[in-house]
Amino acid sequence: MTILDLDLFFDDGERKGPPSVKVYEAKASTALSKSSLPGLDFCLNPYIGCEHGCIYCFAPDVVRRQRETWSSEVGYRSNIPVLLNRELRTKRGTIGIGTVTDPYQPLERLLLLTRKCLLEIARHDNPISILTKSDLVLRDIELIRSTARPEVGVTITTMDADLASRIEPKASPPVARVETLRRLADSGIECYAMVGPVLPFLEQQEIRELLGAIAATGCKRVMADRLRMRPGLEMAFLTANIVRSKGVLSDPYRAEMSVRLVRDECTRMGMRFETAF
Ligand code: SF4
């Protein structure tokens, strides 16, 4: 399939332009892979690569893909709903959707692959846990509600829209993510905010503002994850002028204090605090 073919897809009657990434079809051999993540029995990733393009993304290292093309070339596993239909007859357990790529990245608006997977899952009683940085998840809110024990996490790392646009360029802006969390909380779906990574260069006031915005949605649970360092990450932040001096990202004391502040603010605001992984 070519990029031009994709331009023919419609979403809610609205014509969308072609995707800004190179798109390729990738046939999957299995839909559900065994998970080693806590609380998840299986992983389901309809896409390979992720257009959101987060500067701190460590997913390509986890799945041994090229970092250079991770956010510019996205594969879609076209046969995954069919495989899922077959595998769900025997595989029982909690399914993590979007463990290494965002299941609601921009391409999903055109391809509806995550939605097709949810349609299959809704016919069975497997609990699901979705993690996203996109308000597109709201498109499927009723479908998600129809599955057995759904949970949705929304990642929000900062309320600074300019900073977010530089570190998570194609994800929904922070205000839209907060609104997504509010609508999920209102709908009664079990939801949580993923503050991950906790950015060690944020000022105390910025962390308080972030947690305050999350608390105001009615969400009662926050999961925090530390920034995972990798070669070249510090230089990427320096080059983008997000931090100005070396060592800010890798200072363990600073990282620890930031996570502690998230925890303390959660306690103060009456939200449950957890650490990821
Ligand atoms: S949304 Fe997740 S998988 Fe996608 S680029 Fe960002 S960190 Fe990576």
PDB file of C-alpha atoms and ligand atoms in Angstrom:
ATOM      1  CA  MET A   1       0.000   0.000   0.000  1.00  0.00           C
ATOM      2  CA  THR A   2       1.292   3.461  -0.802  1.00  0.00           C
ATOM      3  CA  ILE A   3       0.846   6.713   1.056  1.00  0.00           C
ATOM      4  CA  LEU A   4      -1.542   7.895  -1.665  1.00  0.00           C
ATOM      5  CA  ASP A   5      -3.833   4.925  -1.003  1.00  0.00           C
ATOM      6  CA  LEU A   6      -4.098   5.995   2.614  1.00  0.00           C
ATOM      7  CA  ASP A   7      -5.416   9.382   1.574  1.00  0.00           C
ATOM      8  CA  LEU A   8      -8.626   7.600   0.602  1.00  0.00           C
ATOM      9  CA  PHE A   9      -9.485   6.755   4.198  1.00  0.00           C
ATOM     10  CA  PHE A  10     -12.050   8.801   6.045  1.00  0.00           C
ATOM     11  CA  ASP A  11     -12.630   9.396   9.716  1.00  0.00           C
ATOM     12  CA  ASP A  12     -16.069  10.528  10.850  1.00  0.00           C
ATOM     13  CA  GLY A  13     -16.765  11.822   7.360  1.00  0.00           C
ATOM     14  CA  GLU A  14     -13.836  14.212   7.468  1.00  0.00           C
ATOM     15  CA  ARG A  15     -11.180  13.872   4.778  1.00  0.00           C
ATOM     16  CA  LYS A  16      -7.660  13.791   6.154  1.00  0.00           C
ATOM     17  CA  GLY A  17      -4.472  14.516   4.311  1.00  0.00           C
ATOM     18  CA  PRO A  18      -1.865  11.831   3.749  1.00  0.00           C
ATOM     19  CA  PRO A  19       0.232  10.890   6.772  1.00  0.00           C
ATOM     20  CA  SER A  20       3.470  12.746   7.311  1.00  0.00           C
ATOM     21  CA  VAL A  21       5.423   9.558   7.833  1.00  0.00           C
ATOM     22  CA  LYS A  22       6.499   6.842   5.460  1.00  0.00           C
ATOM     23  CA  VAL A  23       3.964   4.060   5.907  1.00  0.00           C
ATOM     24  CA  TYR A  24       4.522   0.389   5.196  1.00  0.00           C
ATOM     25  CA  GLU A  25       2.496  -2.754   5.633  1.00  0.00           C
ATOM     26  CA  ALA A  26       3.932  -5.329   8.015  1.00  0.00           C
ATOM     27  CA  LYS A  27       2.274  -8.713   8.406  1.00  0.00           C
ATOM     28  CA  ALA A  28       2.323  -9.970  11.978  1.00  0.00           C
ATOM     29  CA  SER A  29       2.884 -13.623  12.862  1.00  0.00           C
ATOM     30  CA  THR A  30       1.070 -13.271  16.195  1.00  0.00           C
ATOM     31  CA  ALA A  31      -1.182 -10.574  17.621  1.00  0.00           C
ATOM     32  CA  LEU A  32      -0.695 -11.204  21.326  1.00  0.00           C
ATOM     33  CA  SER A  33       2.843 -11.619  22.599  1.00  0.00           C
ATOM     34  CA  LYS A  34       3.680 -12.680  26.151  1.00  0.00           C
ATOM     35  CA  SER A  35       4.306  -9.745  28.439  1.00  0.00           C
ATOM     36  CA  SER A  36       6.926  -9.375  31.137  1.00  0.00           C
ATOM     37  CA  LEU A  37       5.392  -6.092  32.298  1.00  0.00           C
ATOM     38  CA  PRO A  38       3.728  -6.118  35.720  1.00  0.00           C
ATOM     39  CA  GLY A  39      -0.023  -6.659  35.605  1.00  0.00           C
ATOM     40  CA  LEU A  40      -0.059  -7.540  31.903  1.00  0.00           C
ATOM     41  CA  ASP A  41      -0.262 -11.039  30.446  1.00  0.00           C
ATOM     42  CA  PHE A  42      -0.042 -10.021  26.793  1.00  0.00           C
ATOM     43  CA  CYS A  43       1.134  -7.104  24.673  1.00  0.00           C
ATOM     44  CA  LEU A  44      -0.713  -5.886  21.606  1.00  0.00           C
ATOM     45  CA  ASN A  45       0.991  -3.362  19.337  1.00  0.00           C
ATOM     46  CA  PRO A  46      -0.861  -2.708  16.068  1.00  0.00           C
ATOM     47  CA  TYR A  47       1.952  -0.458  14.812  1.00  0.00           C
ATOM     48  CA  ILE A  48       5.727  -0.626  14.501  1.00  0.00           C
ATOM     49  CA  GLY A  49       7.309   2.756  15.118  1.00  0.00           C
ATOM     50  CA  CYS A  50       5.604   5.809  16.520  1.00  0.00           C
ATOM     51  CA  GLU A  51       4.990   9.133  14.865  1.00  0.00           C
ATOM     52  CA  HIS A  52       4.718  10.981  18.183  1.00  0.00           C
ATOM     53  CA  GLY A  53       8.479  11.287  18.060  1.00  0.00           C
ATOM     54  CA  CYS A  54       9.208  11.754  21.756  1.00  0.00           C
ATOM     55  CA  ILE A  55      12.790  12.820  22.273  1.00  0.00           C
ATOM     56  CA  TYR A  56      13.181  10.488  25.262  1.00  0.00           C
ATOM     57  CA  CYS A  57      11.571   7.412  23.658  1.00  0.00           C
ATOM     58  CA  PHE A  58      13.410   4.209  24.528  1.00  0.00           C
ATOM     59  CA  ALA A  59      11.036   1.863  22.674  1.00  0.00           C
ATOM     60  CA  PRO A  60      13.326   1.304  19.646  1.00  0.00           C
ATOM     61  CA  ASP A  61      15.994  -0.002  22.035  1.00  0.00           C
ATOM     62  CA  VAL A  62      13.479  -2.370  23.643  1.00  0.00           C
ATOM     63  CA  VAL A  63      12.298  -3.844  20.346  1.00  0.00           C
ATOM     64  CA  ARG A  64      15.689  -3.507  18.636  1.00  0.00           C
ATOM     65  CA  ARG A  65      14.597  -1.173  15.868  1.00  0.00           C
ATOM     66  CA  GLN A  66      16.502   1.683  14.302  1.00  0.00           C
ATOM     67  CA  ARG A  67      16.143   4.843  16.355  1.00  0.00           C
ATOM     68  CA  GLU A  68      16.710   7.044  13.283  1.00  0.00           C
ATOM     69  CA  THR A  69      13.557   5.812  11.533  1.00  0.00           C
ATOM     70  CA  TRP A  70      11.375   4.979  14.567  1.00  0.00           C
ATOM     71  CA  SER A  71       9.235   8.098  14.190  1.00  0.00           C
ATOM     72  CA  SER A  72       9.516   8.666  10.453  1.00  0.00           C
ATOM     73  CA  GLU A  73       8.581   5.202   9.149  1.00  0.00           C
ATOM     74  CA  VAL A  74       5.575   3.500  10.688  1.00  0.00           C
ATOM     75  CA  GLY A  75       4.527  -0.050   9.920  1.00  0.00           C
ATOM     76  CA  TYR A  76       0.940  -1.160  10.339  1.00  0.00           C
ATOM     77  CA  ARG A  77       0.196  -4.795  11.066  1.00  0.00           C
ATOM     78  CA  SER A  78      -2.672  -5.159   8.659  1.00  0.00           C
ATOM     79  CA  ASN A  79      -3.589  -8.726   9.627  1.00  0.00           C
ATOM     80  CA  ILE A  80      -3.566  -8.170  13.378  1.00  0.00           C
ATOM     81  CA  PRO A  81      -7.383  -8.061  13.869  1.00  0.00           C
ATOM     82  CA  VAL A  82      -7.723 -11.404  12.046  1.00  0.00           C
ATOM     83  CA  LEU A  83      -4.961 -12.983  14.140  1.00  0.00           C
ATOM     84  CA  LEU A  84      -6.519 -11.545  17.273  1.00  0.00           C
ATOM     85  CA  ASN A  85      -9.866 -13.078  16.437  1.00  0.00           C
ATOM     86  CA  ARG A  86      -8.209 -16.497  16.315  1.00  0.00           C
ATOM     87  CA  GLU A  87      -5.909 -16.084  19.322  1.00  0.00           C
ATOM     88  CA  LEU A  88      -8.582 -14.753  21.657  1.00  0.00           C
ATOM     89  CA  ARG A  89     -10.313 -18.136  21.509  1.00  0.00           C
ATOM     90  CA  THR A  90      -7.559 -19.611  23.687  1.00  0.00           C
ATOM     91  CA  LYS A  91      -5.512 -16.777  25.192  1.00  0.00           C
ATOM     92  CA  ARG A  92      -6.901 -15.483  28.475  1.00  0.00           C
ATOM     93  CA  GLY A  93      -5.440 -12.623  30.486  1.00  0.00           C
ATOM     94  CA  THR A  94      -4.905  -8.882  30.603  1.00  0.00           C
ATOM     95  CA  ILE A  95      -3.832  -7.283  27.327  1.00  0.00           C
ATOM     96  CA  GLY A  96      -1.599  -4.217  27.344  1.00  0.00           C
ATOM     97  CA  ILE A  97      -2.381  -2.168  24.243  1.00  0.00           C
ATOM     98  CA  GLY A  98       0.428   0.109  23.167  1.00  0.00           C
ATOM     99  CA  THR A  99       3.318  -1.193  25.241  1.00  0.00           C
ATOM    100  CA  VAL A 100       5.985  -0.102  22.750  1.00  0.00           C
ATOM    101  CA  THR A 101       4.139   2.248  20.391  1.00  0.00           C
ATOM    102  CA  ASP A 102       1.215   4.583  20.849  1.00  0.00           C
ATOM    103  CA  PRO A 103      -1.945   2.805  19.647  1.00  0.00           C
ATOM    104  CA  TYR A 104      -3.562   6.214  19.015  1.00  0.00           C
ATOM    105  CA  GLN A 105      -0.743   7.830  17.048  1.00  0.00           C
ATOM    106  CA  PRO A 106      -1.908   9.928  14.042  1.00  0.00           C
ATOM    107  CA  LEU A 107      -2.020   7.012  11.593  1.00  0.00           C
ATOM    108  CA  GLU A 108      -4.742   5.346  13.688  1.00  0.00           C
ATOM    109  CA  ARG A 109      -7.099   8.140  12.680  1.00  0.00           C
ATOM    110  CA  LEU A 110      -6.863   6.843   9.128  1.00  0.00           C
ATOM    111  CA  LEU A 111      -6.374   3.110   9.590  1.00  0.00           C
ATOM    112  CA  LEU A 112      -8.601   2.303  12.591  1.00  0.00           C
ATOM    113  CA  LEU A 113      -6.380  -0.661  13.376  1.00  0.00           C
ATOM    114  CA  THR A 114      -6.546  -0.236  17.152  1.00  0.00           C
ATOM    115  CA  ARG A 115     -10.293   0.191  16.878  1.00  0.00           C
ATOM    116  CA  LYS A 116     -10.605  -3.031  14.881  1.00  0.00           C
ATOM    117  CA  CYS A 117      -8.612  -4.832  17.571  1.00  0.00           C
ATOM    118  CA  LEU A 118     -10.919  -3.441  20.262  1.00  0.00           C
ATOM    119  CA  LEU A 119     -13.920  -4.714  18.321  1.00  0.00           C
ATOM    120  CA  GLU A 120     -12.438  -8.207  18.495  1.00  0.00           C
ATOM    121  CA  ILE A 121     -11.533  -7.894  22.183  1.00  0.00           C
ATOM    122  CA  ALA A 122     -15.004  -6.630  23.086  1.00  0.00           C
ATOM    123  CA  ARG A 123     -16.378 -10.056  22.136  1.00  0.00           C
ATOM    124  CA  HIS A 124     -14.265 -11.728  24.816  1.00  0.00           C
ATOM    125  CA  ASP A 125     -13.648 -11.137  28.504  1.00  0.00           C
ATOM    126  CA  ASN A 126      -9.965 -10.224  28.476  1.00  0.00           C
ATOM    127  CA  PRO A 127      -9.247  -7.103  30.560  1.00  0.00           C
ATOM    128  CA  ILE A 128      -7.352  -4.409  28.664  1.00  0.00           C
ATOM    129  CA  SER A 129      -4.926  -1.680  29.627  1.00  0.00           C
ATOM    130  CA  ILE A 130      -4.301   1.105  27.094  1.00  0.00           C
ATOM    131  CA  LEU A 131      -1.580   3.733  27.340  1.00  0.00           C
ATOM    132  CA  THR A 132      -1.571   6.786  25.080  1.00  0.00           C
ATOM    133  CA  LYS A 133      -0.582  10.412  24.640  1.00  0.00           C
ATOM    134  CA  SER A 134      -3.422  11.140  22.256  1.00  0.00           C
ATOM    135  CA  ASP A 135      -6.942  12.473  22.644  1.00  0.00           C
ATOM    136  CA  LEU A 136      -7.885  10.209  19.729  1.00  0.00           C
ATOM    137  CA  VAL A 137      -8.602   7.538  22.354  1.00  0.00           C
ATOM    138  CA  LEU A 138     -11.837   9.422  23.064  1.00  0.00           C
ATOM    139  CA  ARG A 139     -13.130   8.346  19.646  1.00  0.00           C
ATOM    140  CA  ASP A 140     -13.312   4.794  21.035  1.00  0.00           C
ATOM    141  CA  ILE A 141     -14.532   5.587  24.527  1.00  0.00           C
ATOM    142  CA  GLU A 142     -17.824   3.694  24.188  1.00  0.00           C
ATOM    143  CA  LEU A 143     -16.099   0.718  22.627  1.00  0.00           C
ATOM    144  CA  ILE A 144     -13.505   0.695  25.401  1.00  0.00           C
ATOM    145  CA  ARG A 145     -16.288   0.850  27.981  1.00  0.00           C
ATOM    146  CA  SER A 146     -17.854  -2.218  26.403  1.00  0.00           C
ATOM    147  CA  THR A 147     -14.754  -4.371  27.069  1.00  0.00           C
ATOM    148  CA  ALA A 148     -14.180  -6.317  30.266  1.00  0.00           C
ATOM    149  CA  ARG A 149     -12.474  -4.233  32.980  1.00  0.00           C
ATOM    150  CA  PRO A 150     -10.833  -1.590  30.786  1.00  0.00           C
ATOM    151  CA  GLU A 151      -8.096   0.698  32.029  1.00  0.00           C
ATOM    152  CA  VAL A 152      -6.646   3.696  30.175  1.00  0.00           C
ATOM    153  CA  GLY A 153      -3.502   5.589  31.072  1.00  0.00           C
ATOM    154  CA  VAL A 154      -2.797   9.033  29.620  1.00  0.00           C
ATOM    155  CA  THR A 155       0.803  10.175  29.658  1.00  0.00           C
ATOM    156  CA  ILE A 156       1.316  13.798  30.659  1.00  0.00           C
ATOM    157  CA  THR A 157       4.833  14.979  31.414  1.00  0.00           C
ATOM    158  CA  THR A 158       4.394  18.759  31.550  1.00  0.00           C
ATOM    159  CA  MET A 159       1.702  21.420  31.297  1.00  0.00           C
ATOM    160  CA  ASP A 160       4.072  23.641  29.303  1.00  0.00           C
ATOM    161  CA  ALA A 161       2.702  23.437  25.747  1.00  0.00           C
ATOM    162  CA  ASP A 162       5.898  24.770  24.195  1.00  0.00           C
ATOM    163  CA  LEU A 163       8.074  22.272  26.032  1.00  0.00           C
ATOM    164  CA  ALA A 164       5.685  19.429  25.157  1.00  0.00           C
ATOM    165  CA  SER A 165       5.800  20.378  21.476  1.00  0.00           C
ATOM    166  CA  ARG A 166       9.565  20.080  21.558  1.00  0.00           C
ATOM    167  CA  ILE A 167       9.852  16.821  23.491  1.00  0.00           C
ATOM    168  CA  GLU A 168       6.687  15.052  22.211  1.00  0.00           C
ATOM    169  CA  PRO A 169       6.140  16.843  18.873  1.00  0.00           C
ATOM    170  CA  LYS A 170       3.229  14.870  17.400  1.00  0.00           C
ATOM    171  CA  ALA A 171       1.397  13.916  20.592  1.00  0.00           C
ATOM    172  CA  SER A 172      -1.706  15.824  21.707  1.00  0.00           C
ATOM    173  CA  PRO A 173      -0.966  19.066  23.555  1.00  0.00           C
ATOM    174  CA  PRO A 174      -1.015  18.863  27.369  1.00  0.00           C
ATOM    175  CA  VAL A 175      -4.386  20.591  27.730  1.00  0.00           C
ATOM    176  CA  ALA A 176      -5.978  18.057  25.354  1.00  0.00           C
ATOM    177  CA  ARG A 177      -4.449  15.191  27.302  1.00  0.00           C
ATOM    178  CA  VAL A 178      -5.786  16.582  30.580  1.00  0.00           C
ATOM    179  CA  GLU A 179      -9.220  16.914  29.000  1.00  0.00           C
ATOM    180  CA  THR A 180      -8.934  13.310  27.773  1.00  0.00           C
ATOM    181  CA  LEU A 181      -8.217  12.185  31.316  1.00  0.00           C
ATOM    182  CA  ARG A 182     -11.192  14.168  32.603  1.00  0.00           C
ATOM    183  CA  ARG A 183     -13.550  12.569  30.088  1.00  0.00           C
ATOM    184  CA  LEU A 184     -12.225   9.119  30.874  1.00  0.00           C
ATOM    185  CA  ALA A 185     -12.673   9.736  34.606  1.00  0.00           C
ATOM    186  CA  ASP A 186     -16.204  11.067  33.981  1.00  0.00           C
ATOM    187  CA  SER A 187     -17.061   7.995  31.910  1.00  0.00           C
ATOM    188  CA  GLY A 188     -16.257   5.689  34.806  1.00  0.00           C
ATOM    189  CA  ILE A 189     -13.402   3.938  32.978  1.00  0.00           C
ATOM    190  CA  GLU A 190     -10.537   3.090  35.325  1.00  0.00           C
ATOM    191  CA  CYS A 191      -7.901   5.640  34.365  1.00  0.00           C
ATOM    192  CA  TYR A 192      -4.566   6.919  35.510  1.00  0.00           C
ATOM    193  CA  ALA A 193      -2.092   9.613  34.567  1.00  0.00           C
ATOM    194  CA  MET A 194       1.335   8.408  33.556  1.00  0.00           C
ATOM    195  CA  VAL A 195       3.858  11.034  34.582  1.00  0.00           C
ATOM    196  CA  GLY A 196       6.667   9.427  32.721  1.00  0.00           C
ATOM    197  CA  PRO A 197       9.309  10.284  32.381  1.00  0.00           C
ATOM    198  CA  VAL A 198       9.400  12.636  35.324  1.00  0.00           C
ATOM    199  CA  LEU A 199      11.505  15.391  33.771  1.00  0.00           C
ATOM    200  CA  PRO A 200      14.290  16.123  36.239  1.00  0.00           C
ATOM    201  CA  PHE A 201      14.742  19.692  35.033  1.00  0.00           C
ATOM    202  CA  LEU A 202      11.202  20.818  35.872  1.00  0.00           C
ATOM    203  CA  GLU A 203      10.889  23.374  38.664  1.00  0.00           C
ATOM    204  CA  GLN A 204       8.896  22.419  41.765  1.00  0.00           C
ATOM    205  CA  GLN A 205       6.165  24.797  40.720  1.00  0.00           C
ATOM    206  CA  GLU A 206       5.876  23.133  37.313  1.00  0.00           C
ATOM    207  CA  ILE A 207       5.496  19.702  38.902  1.00  0.00           C
ATOM    208  CA  ARG A 208       2.845  21.079  41.270  1.00  0.00           C
ATOM    209  CA  GLU A 209       0.997  22.647  38.349  1.00  0.00           C
ATOM    210  CA  LEU A 210       1.078  19.339  36.471  1.00  0.00           C
ATOM    211  CA  LEU A 211      -0.224  17.328  39.419  1.00  0.00           C
ATOM    212  CA  GLY A 212      -2.841  19.992  40.139  1.00  0.00           C
ATOM    213  CA  ALA A 213      -4.160  19.767  36.580  1.00  0.00           C
ATOM    214  CA  ILE A 214      -4.311  15.971  36.841  1.00  0.00           C
ATOM    215  CA  ALA A 215      -6.098  16.076  40.217  1.00  0.00           C
ATOM    216  CA  ALA A 216      -8.680  18.504  38.829  1.00  0.00           C
ATOM    217  CA  THR A 217      -9.764  15.906  36.238  1.00  0.00           C
ATOM    218  CA  GLY A 218     -11.094  13.605  38.948  1.00  0.00           C
ATOM    219  CA  CYS A 219      -8.440  10.998  38.168  1.00  0.00           C
ATOM    220  CA  LYS A 220      -7.348   9.287  41.382  1.00  0.00           C
ATOM    221  CA  ARG A 221      -4.211   7.503  40.304  1.00  0.00           C
ATOM    222  CA  VAL A 222      -0.775   8.597  39.099  1.00  0.00           C
ATOM    223  CA  MET A 223       1.993   6.370  37.842  1.00  0.00           C
ATOM    224  CA  ALA A 224       5.484   7.829  37.660  1.00  0.00           C
ATOM    225  CA  ASP A 225       8.422   6.640  35.622  1.00  0.00           C
ATOM    226  CA  ARG A 226      11.983   7.875  35.751  1.00  0.00           C
ATOM    227  CA  LEU A 227      13.812   9.212  32.737  1.00  0.00           C
ATOM    228  CA  ARG A 228      15.737   6.386  31.173  1.00  0.00           C
ATOM    229  CA  MET A 229      19.123   7.559  29.956  1.00  0.00           C
ATOM    230  CA  ARG A 230      20.621   6.257  26.738  1.00  0.00           C
ATOM    231  CA  PRO A 231      23.595   7.320  24.645  1.00  0.00           C
ATOM    232  CA  GLY A 232      22.862  10.588  22.854  1.00  0.00           C
ATOM    233  CA  LEU A 233      19.846  11.567  24.977  1.00  0.00           C
ATOM    234  CA  GLU A 234      21.583  14.317  26.891  1.00  0.00           C
ATOM    235  CA  MET A 235      23.000  15.772  23.691  1.00  0.00           C
ATOM    236  CA  ALA A 236      19.517  15.754  22.115  1.00  0.00           C
ATOM    237  CA  PHE A 237      18.152  17.804  25.033  1.00  0.00           C
ATOM    238  CA  LEU A 238      21.137  20.165  24.907  1.00  0.00           C
ATOM    239  CA  THR A 239      20.886  20.631  21.150  1.00  0.00           C
ATOM    240  CA  ALA A 240      17.177  21.391  21.394  1.00  0.00           C
ATOM    241  CA  ASN A 241      17.975  23.934  24.096  1.00  0.00           C
ATOM    242  CA  ILE A 242      15.693  22.181  26.564  1.00  0.00           C
ATOM    243  CA  VAL A 243      18.483  21.961  29.132  1.00  0.00           C
ATOM    244  CA  ARG A 244      21.494  24.225  29.142  1.00  0.00           C
ATOM    245  CA  SER A 245      24.097  22.314  31.074  1.00  0.00           C
ATOM    246  CA  LYS A 246      25.432  18.781  31.111  1.00  0.00           C
ATOM    247  CA  GLY A 247      24.539  16.455  33.965  1.00  0.00           C
ATOM    248  CA  VAL A 248      21.023  17.820  34.564  1.00  0.00           C
ATOM    249  CA  LEU A 249      19.414  14.726  33.101  1.00  0.00           C
ATOM    250  CA  SER A 250      21.754  12.164  34.606  1.00  0.00           C
ATOM    251  CA  ASP A 251      21.970  13.550  38.149  1.00  0.00           C
ATOM    252  CA  PRO A 252      20.451  10.735  40.287  1.00  0.00           C
ATOM    253  CA  TYR A 253      19.741  13.078  43.224  1.00  0.00           C
ATOM    254  CA  ARG A 254      17.769  15.467  41.047  1.00  0.00           C
ATOM    255  CA  ALA A 255      15.840  12.570  39.481  1.00  0.00           C
ATOM    256  CA  GLU A 256      15.040  11.107  42.888  1.00  0.00           C
ATOM    257  CA  MET A 257      13.878  14.463  44.254  1.00  0.00           C
ATOM    258  CA  SER A 258      11.587  15.022  41.254  1.00  0.00           C
ATOM    259  CA  VAL A 259       9.899  11.634  41.668  1.00  0.00           C
ATOM    260  CA  ARG A 260       9.564  12.273  45.413  1.00  0.00           C
ATOM    261  CA  LEU A 261       7.896  15.580  44.733  1.00  0.00           C
ATOM    262  CA  VAL A 262       5.422  13.866  42.403  1.00  0.00           C
ATOM    263  CA  ARG A 263       4.710  11.326  45.146  1.00  0.00           C
ATOM    264  CA  ASP A 264       4.294  13.997  47.844  1.00  0.00           C
ATOM    265  CA  GLU A 265       1.970  16.085  45.678  1.00  0.00           C
ATOM    266  CA  CYS A 266      -0.129  13.003  44.914  1.00  0.00           C
ATOM    267  CA  THR A 267      -0.477  12.298  48.631  1.00  0.00           C
ATOM    268  CA  ARG A 268      -1.346  15.916  49.339  1.00  0.00           C
ATOM    269  CA  MET A 269      -3.959  15.951  46.568  1.00  0.00           C
ATOM    270  CA  GLY A 270      -5.486  12.597  47.504  1.00  0.00           C
ATOM    271  CA  MET A 271      -4.267  10.591  44.497  1.00  0.00           C
ATOM    272  CA  ARG A 272      -2.735   7.132  44.640  1.00  0.00           C
ATOM    273  CA  PHE A 273       0.930   7.113  43.641  1.00  0.00           C
ATOM    274  CA  GLU A 274       2.640   4.187  41.909  1.00  0.00           C
ATOM    275  CA  THR A 275       5.927   3.723  40.161  1.00  0.00           C
ATOM    276  CA  ALA A 276       6.049   2.101  36.731  1.00  0.00           C
ATOM    277  CA  PHE A 277       7.884  -1.156  35.999  1.00  0.00           C
TER     278      PHE A 277
HETATM  279  S1  SF4 B   1       4.413   7.946  22.394  1.00  0.00           S
HETATM  280 FE1  SF4 B   1       5.654   6.381  23.387  1.00  0.00          FE
HETATM  281  S2  SF4 B   1       6.304   5.005  21.744  1.00  0.00           S
HETATM  282 FE2  SF4 B   1       5.573   6.895  20.801  1.00  0.00          FE
HETATM  283  S3  SF4 B   1       7.446   8.083  20.482  1.00  0.00           S
HETATM  284 FE3  SF4 B   1       6.508   8.715  22.427  1.00  0.00          FE
HETATM  285  S4  SF4 B   1       7.528   7.454  23.998  1.00  0.00           S
HETATM  286 FE4  SF4 B   1       7.917   6.494  21.992  1.00  0.00          FE
END
